[in-house]
Amino acid sequence: VYICLCNALTDTQVREAASSGAMRVRDVYAGCGCQAQCGRCTATVLSILREERAAEGGAG
Ligand code: FES
């Protein structure tokens, strides 16, 4: 599923970035070699980041 249309990022890429250590939304874009453009996807990216962090069983 495409999360970010500007950069053609999929939820899989966002999850991979999160599991590679991205802590913030901007880290996800950086990890994918791009930057947020319109910003519409940031809430979705953030919720995926939170899901991934929760799935890792960490404190936060
Ligand atoms: S949809 Fe991600 S920056 Fe525009």
PDB file of N, CA and C and ligand atoms in Angstrom:
ATOM      1  N   VAL A   1       0.856  -1.190   0.000  1.00  0.00           N
ATOM      2  CA  VAL A   1       0.000   0.000   0.000  1.00  0.00           C
ATOM      3  C   VAL A   1       0.887   1.234   0.000  1.00  0.00           C
ATOM      4  N   TYR A   2       0.602   2.172  -0.882  1.00  0.00           N
ATOM      5  CA  TYR A   2       1.368   3.414  -0.875  1.00  0.00           C
ATOM      6  C   TYR A   2       0.911   4.307   0.266  1.00  0.00           C
ATOM      7  N   ILE A   3       1.876   4.720   1.048  1.00  0.00           N
ATOM      8  CA  ILE A   3       1.618   5.616   2.174  1.00  0.00           C
ATOM      9  C   ILE A   3       1.880   7.050   1.737  1.00  0.00           C
ATOM     10  N   CYS A   4       2.976   7.213   1.016  1.00  0.00           N
ATOM     11  CA  CYS A   4       3.417   8.540   0.604  1.00  0.00           C
ATOM     12  C   CYS A   4       3.429   8.592  -0.914  1.00  0.00           C
ATOM     13  N   LEU A   5       2.501   9.331  -1.451  1.00  0.00           N
ATOM     14  CA  LEU A   5       2.398   9.398  -2.909  1.00  0.00           C
ATOM     15  C   LEU A   5       3.504  10.252  -3.516  1.00  0.00           C
ATOM     16  N   CYS A   6       3.923  11.295  -2.803  1.00  0.00           N
ATOM     17  CA  CYS A   6       4.976  12.167  -3.340  1.00  0.00           C
ATOM     18  C   CYS A   6       6.266  11.391  -3.586  1.00  0.00           C
ATOM     19  N   ASN A   7       6.588  10.494  -2.651  1.00  0.00           N
ATOM     20  CA  ASN A   7       7.851   9.773  -2.738  1.00  0.00           C
ATOM     21  C   ASN A   7       7.654   8.299  -3.097  1.00  0.00           C
ATOM     22  N   ALA A   8       6.425   7.910  -3.360  1.00  0.00           N
ATOM     23  CA  ALA A   8       6.109   6.519  -3.683  1.00  0.00           C
ATOM     24  C   ALA A   8       6.647   5.546  -2.643  1.00  0.00           C
ATOM     25  N   LEU A   9       6.398   5.895  -1.376  1.00  0.00           N
ATOM     26  CA  LEU A   9       6.811   5.004  -0.292  1.00  0.00           C
ATOM     27  C   LEU A   9       5.644   4.098   0.085  1.00  0.00           C
ATOM     28  N   THR A  10       5.956   2.837   0.304  1.00  0.00           N
ATOM     29  CA  THR A  10       4.929   1.891   0.720  1.00  0.00           C
ATOM     30  C   THR A  10       5.002   1.652   2.225  1.00  0.00           C
ATOM     31  N   ASP A  11       3.946   1.072   2.771  1.00  0.00           N
ATOM     32  CA  ASP A  11       3.966   0.745   4.196  1.00  0.00           C
ATOM     33  C   ASP A  11       5.110  -0.208   4.520  1.00  0.00           C
ATOM     34  N   THR A  12       5.444  -1.093   3.578  1.00  0.00           N
ATOM     35  CA  THR A  12       6.562  -2.019   3.798  1.00  0.00           C
ATOM     36  C   THR A  12       7.868  -1.256   3.997  1.00  0.00           C
ATOM     37  N   GLN A  13       8.094  -0.245   3.158  1.00  0.00           N
ATOM     38  CA  GLN A  13       9.322   0.546   3.290  1.00  0.00           C
ATOM     39  C   GLN A  13       9.362   1.292   4.616  1.00  0.00           C
ATOM     40  N   VAL A  14       8.201   1.810   5.022  1.00  0.00           N
ATOM     41  CA  VAL A  14       8.146   2.525   6.303  1.00  0.00           C
ATOM     42  C   VAL A  14       8.451   1.567   7.455  1.00  0.00           C
ATOM     43  N   ARG A  15       7.892   0.358   7.389  1.00  0.00           N
ATOM     44  CA  ARG A  15       8.151  -0.634   8.443  1.00  0.00           C
ATOM     45  C   ARG A  15       9.621  -1.039   8.467  1.00  0.00           C
ATOM     46  N   GLU A  16      10.204  -1.191   7.294  1.00  0.00           N
ATOM     47  CA  GLU A  16      11.624  -1.548   7.237  1.00  0.00           C
ATOM     48  C   GLU A  16      12.484  -0.446   7.842  1.00  0.00           C
ATOM     49  N   ALA A  17      12.148   0.800   7.523  1.00  0.00           N
ATOM     50  CA  ALA A  17      12.900   1.920   8.088  1.00  0.00           C
ATOM     51  C   ALA A  17      12.760   1.926   9.601  1.00  0.00           C
ATOM     52  N   ALA A  18      11.539   1.655  10.093  1.00  0.00           N
ATOM     53  CA  ALA A  18      11.312   1.622  11.538  1.00  0.00           C
ATOM     54  C   ALA A  18      12.129   0.514  12.182  1.00  0.00           C
ATOM     55  N   SER A  19      12.173  -0.640  11.545  1.00  0.00           N
ATOM     56  CA  SER A  19      12.922  -1.729  12.156  1.00  0.00           C
ATOM     57  C   SER A  19      14.427  -1.532  12.010  1.00  0.00           C
ATOM     58  N   SER A  20      14.841  -0.643  11.113  1.00  0.00           N
ATOM     59  CA  SER A  20      16.260  -0.295  11.000  1.00  0.00           C
ATOM     60  C   SER A  20      16.652   0.821  11.961  1.00  0.00           C
ATOM     61  N   GLY A  21      15.710   1.253  12.783  1.00  0.00           N
ATOM     62  CA  GLY A  21      16.060   2.208  13.829  1.00  0.00           C
ATOM     63  C   GLY A  21      15.493   3.604  13.682  1.00  0.00           C
ATOM     64  N   ALA A  22      14.653   3.838  12.684  1.00  0.00           N
ATOM     65  CA  ALA A  22      14.046   5.165  12.561  1.00  0.00           C
ATOM     66  C   ALA A  22      13.164   5.443  13.773  1.00  0.00           C
ATOM     67  N   MET A  23      13.404   6.564  14.424  1.00  0.00           N
ATOM     68  CA  MET A  23      12.632   6.916  15.612  1.00  0.00           C
ATOM     69  C   MET A  23      11.622   8.018  15.325  1.00  0.00           C
ATOM     70  N   ARG A  24      11.912   8.783  14.294  1.00  0.00           N
ATOM     71  CA  ARG A  24      11.062   9.912  13.963  1.00  0.00           C
ATOM     72  C   ARG A  24      10.639   9.792  12.510  1.00  0.00           C
ATOM     73  N   VAL A  25       9.574  10.533  12.204  1.00  0.00           N
ATOM     74  CA  VAL A  25       9.072  10.502  10.840  1.00  0.00           C
ATOM     75  C   VAL A  25      10.178  10.905   9.856  1.00  0.00           C
ATOM     76  N   ARG A  26      10.935  11.920  10.211  1.00  0.00           N
ATOM     77  CA  ARG A  26      11.976  12.369   9.271  1.00  0.00           C
ATOM     78  C   ARG A  26      13.049  11.304   9.044  1.00  0.00           C
ATOM     79  N   ASP A  27      13.272  10.453  10.057  1.00  0.00           N
ATOM     80  CA  ASP A  27      14.249   9.373   9.889  1.00  0.00           C
ATOM     81  C   ASP A  27      13.772   8.365   8.844  1.00  0.00           C
ATOM     82  N   VAL A  28      12.463   8.202   8.786  1.00  0.00           N
ATOM     83  CA  VAL A  28      11.909   7.264   7.802  1.00  0.00           C
ATOM     84  C   VAL A  28      12.197   7.771   6.388  1.00  0.00           C
ATOM     85  N   TYR A  29      11.929   9.053   6.166  1.00  0.00           N
ATOM     86  CA  TYR A  29      12.206   9.602   4.824  1.00  0.00           C
ATOM     87  C   TYR A  29      13.683   9.534   4.509  1.00  0.00           C
ATOM     88  N   ALA A  30      14.503   9.918   5.495  1.00  0.00           N
ATOM     89  CA  ALA A  30      15.944   9.902   5.271  1.00  0.00           C
ATOM     90  C   ALA A  30      16.409   8.486   4.939  1.00  0.00           C
ATOM     91  N   GLY A  31      15.859   7.503   5.669  1.00  0.00           N
ATOM     92  CA  GLY A  31      16.238   6.118   5.448  1.00  0.00           C
ATOM     93  C   GLY A  31      15.825   5.613   4.078  1.00  0.00           C
ATOM     94  N   CYS A  32      14.815   6.233   3.518  1.00  0.00           N
ATOM     95  CA  CYS A  32      14.337   5.868   2.184  1.00  0.00           C
ATOM     96  C   CYS A  32      14.950   6.771   1.113  1.00  0.00           C
ATOM     97  N   GLY A  33      15.855   7.646   1.526  1.00  0.00           N
ATOM     98  CA  GLY A  33      16.549   8.495   0.562  1.00  0.00           C
ATOM     99  C   GLY A  33      15.698   9.614   0.001  1.00  0.00           C
ATOM    100  N   CYS A  34      14.702  10.056   0.777  1.00  0.00           N
ATOM    101  CA  CYS A  34      13.843  11.133   0.296  1.00  0.00           C
ATOM    102  C   CYS A  34      13.481  12.044   1.462  1.00  0.00           C
ATOM    103  N   GLN A  35      12.600  12.994   1.189  1.00  0.00           N
ATOM    104  CA  GLN A  35      12.156  13.934   2.204  1.00  0.00           C
ATOM    105  C   GLN A  35      10.651  14.096   2.095  1.00  0.00           C
ATOM    106  N   ALA A  36      10.032  14.473   3.220  1.00  0.00           N
ATOM    107  CA  ALA A  36       8.606  14.785   3.161  1.00  0.00           C
ATOM    108  C   ALA A  36       8.405  15.968   2.224  1.00  0.00           C
ATOM    109  N   GLN A  37       7.380  15.909   1.423  1.00  0.00           N
ATOM    110  CA  GLN A  37       7.108  17.003   0.502  1.00  0.00           C
ATOM    111  C   GLN A  37       5.797  17.688   0.859  1.00  0.00           C
ATOM    112  N   CYS A  38       4.675  17.076   0.563  1.00  0.00           N
ATOM    113  CA  CYS A  38       3.414  17.746   0.914  1.00  0.00           C
ATOM    114  C   CYS A  38       3.076  17.591   2.392  1.00  0.00           C
ATOM    115  N   GLY A  39       3.609  16.544   3.024  1.00  0.00           N
ATOM    116  CA  GLY A  39       3.376  16.351   4.449  1.00  0.00           C
ATOM    117  C   GLY A  39       2.093  15.612   4.796  1.00  0.00           C
ATOM    118  N   ARG A  40       1.295  15.265   3.804  1.00  0.00           N
ATOM    119  CA  ARG A  40       0.022  14.609   4.097  1.00  0.00           C
ATOM    120  C   ARG A  40       0.179  13.217   4.680  1.00  0.00           C
ATOM    121  N   CYS A  41       1.297  12.605   4.403  1.00  0.00           N
ATOM    122  CA  CYS A  41       1.492  11.231   4.834  1.00  0.00           C
ATOM    123  C   CYS A  41       2.085  11.137   6.226  1.00  0.00           C
ATOM    124  N   THR A  42       2.470  12.255   6.826  1.00  0.00           N
ATOM    125  CA  THR A  42       3.240  12.157   8.068  1.00  0.00           C
ATOM    126  C   THR A  42       2.457  11.495   9.195  1.00  0.00           C
ATOM    127  N   ALA A  43       1.149  11.751   9.282  1.00  0.00           N
ATOM    128  CA  ALA A  43       0.360  11.125  10.348  1.00  0.00           C
ATOM    129  C   ALA A  43       0.340   9.610  10.170  1.00  0.00           C
ATOM    130  N   THR A  44       0.245   9.173   8.921  1.00  0.00           N
ATOM    131  CA  THR A  44       0.227   7.736   8.652  1.00  0.00           C
ATOM    132  C   THR A  44       1.582   7.112   8.959  1.00  0.00           C
ATOM    133  N   VAL A  45       2.647   7.802   8.548  1.00  0.00           N
ATOM    134  CA  VAL A  45       3.994   7.304   8.833  1.00  0.00           C
ATOM    135  C   VAL A  45       4.187   7.194  10.343  1.00  0.00           C
ATOM    136  N   LEU A  46       3.743   8.209  11.060  1.00  0.00           N
ATOM    137  CA  LEU A  46       3.887   8.199  12.511  1.00  0.00           C
ATOM    138  C   LEU A  46       3.136   7.022  13.126  1.00  0.00           C
ATOM    139  N   SER A  47       1.931   6.754  12.644  1.00  0.00           N
ATOM    140  CA  SER A  47       1.181   5.657  13.249  1.00  0.00           C
ATOM    141  C   SER A  47       1.840   4.315  12.948  1.00  0.00           C
ATOM    142  N   ILE A  48       2.443   4.174  11.777  1.00  0.00           N
ATOM    143  CA  ILE A  48       3.163   2.931  11.473  1.00  0.00           C
ATOM    144  C   ILE A  48       4.397   2.809  12.356  1.00  0.00           C
ATOM    145  N   LEU A  49       5.103   3.915  12.541  1.00  0.00           N
ATOM    146  CA  LEU A  49       6.275   3.901  13.429  1.00  0.00           C
ATOM    147  C   LEU A  49       5.871   3.419  14.820  1.00  0.00           C
ATOM    148  N   ARG A  50       4.767   3.968  15.321  1.00  0.00           N
ATOM    149  CA  ARG A  50       4.302   3.575  16.661  1.00  0.00           C
ATOM    150  C   ARG A  50       3.938   2.109  16.717  1.00  0.00           C
ATOM    151  N   GLU A  51       3.281   1.627  15.669  1.00  0.00           N
ATOM    152  CA  GLU A  51       2.927   0.206  15.623  1.00  0.00           C
ATOM    153  C   GLU A  51       4.170  -0.664  15.675  1.00  0.00           C
ATOM    154  N   GLU A  52       5.168  -0.254  14.882  1.00  0.00           N
ATOM    155  CA  GLU A  52       6.397  -1.050  14.823  1.00  0.00           C
ATOM    156  C   GLU A  52       7.121  -1.038  16.157  1.00  0.00           C
ATOM    157  N   ARG A  53       7.162   0.124  16.785  1.00  0.00           N
ATOM    158  CA  ARG A  53       7.836   0.216  18.093  1.00  0.00           C
ATOM    159  C   ARG A  53       7.090  -0.650  19.106  1.00  0.00           C
ATOM    160  N   ALA A  54       5.768  -0.624  19.042  1.00  0.00           N
ATOM    161  CA  ALA A  54       4.972  -1.434  19.967  1.00  0.00           C
ATOM    162  C   ALA A  54       5.201  -2.915  19.699  1.00  0.00           C
ATOM    163  N   ALA A  55       5.301  -3.272  18.417  1.00  0.00           N
ATOM    164  CA  ALA A  55       5.497  -4.662  18.043  1.00  0.00           C
ATOM    165  C   ALA A  55       6.846  -5.190  18.518  1.00  0.00           C
ATOM    166  N   GLU A  56       7.815  -4.276  18.653  1.00  0.00           N
ATOM    167  CA  GLU A  56       9.123  -4.694  19.142  1.00  0.00           C
ATOM    168  C   GLU A  56       9.105  -4.943  20.645  1.00  0.00           C
ATOM    169  N   GLY A  57       8.043  -4.517  21.297  1.00  0.00           N
ATOM    170  CA  GLY A  57       7.917  -4.747  22.720  1.00  0.00           C
ATOM    171  C   GLY A  57       8.757  -3.808  23.563  1.00  0.00           C
ATOM    172  N   GLY A  58       9.243  -2.716  22.930  1.00  0.00           N
ATOM    173  CA  GLY A  58      10.045  -1.756  23.670  1.00  0.00           C
ATOM    174  C   GLY A  58       9.173  -0.857  24.533  1.00  0.00           C
ATOM    175  N   ALA A  59       9.834  -0.032  25.297  1.00  0.00           N
ATOM    176  CA  ALA A  59       9.114   0.853  26.203  1.00  0.00           C
ATOM    177  C   ALA A  59       8.522   2.044  25.458  1.00  0.00           C
ATOM    178  N   GLY A  60       8.938   2.268  24.258  1.00  0.00           N
ATOM    179  CA  GLY A  60       8.304   3.405  23.649  1.00  0.00           C
ATOM    180  C   GLY A  60       8.899   3.806  22.367  1.00  0.00           C
TER     181      GLY A  60
HETATM  182  S1  FES B   1       2.366  12.036   0.345  1.00  0.00           S
HETATM  183 FE1  FES B   1       4.215  11.947   1.469  1.00  0.00          FE
HETATM  184  S2  FES B   1       5.099  13.911   1.268  1.00  0.00           S
HETATM  185 FE2  FES B   1       3.339  13.965   0.040  1.00  0.00          FE
END
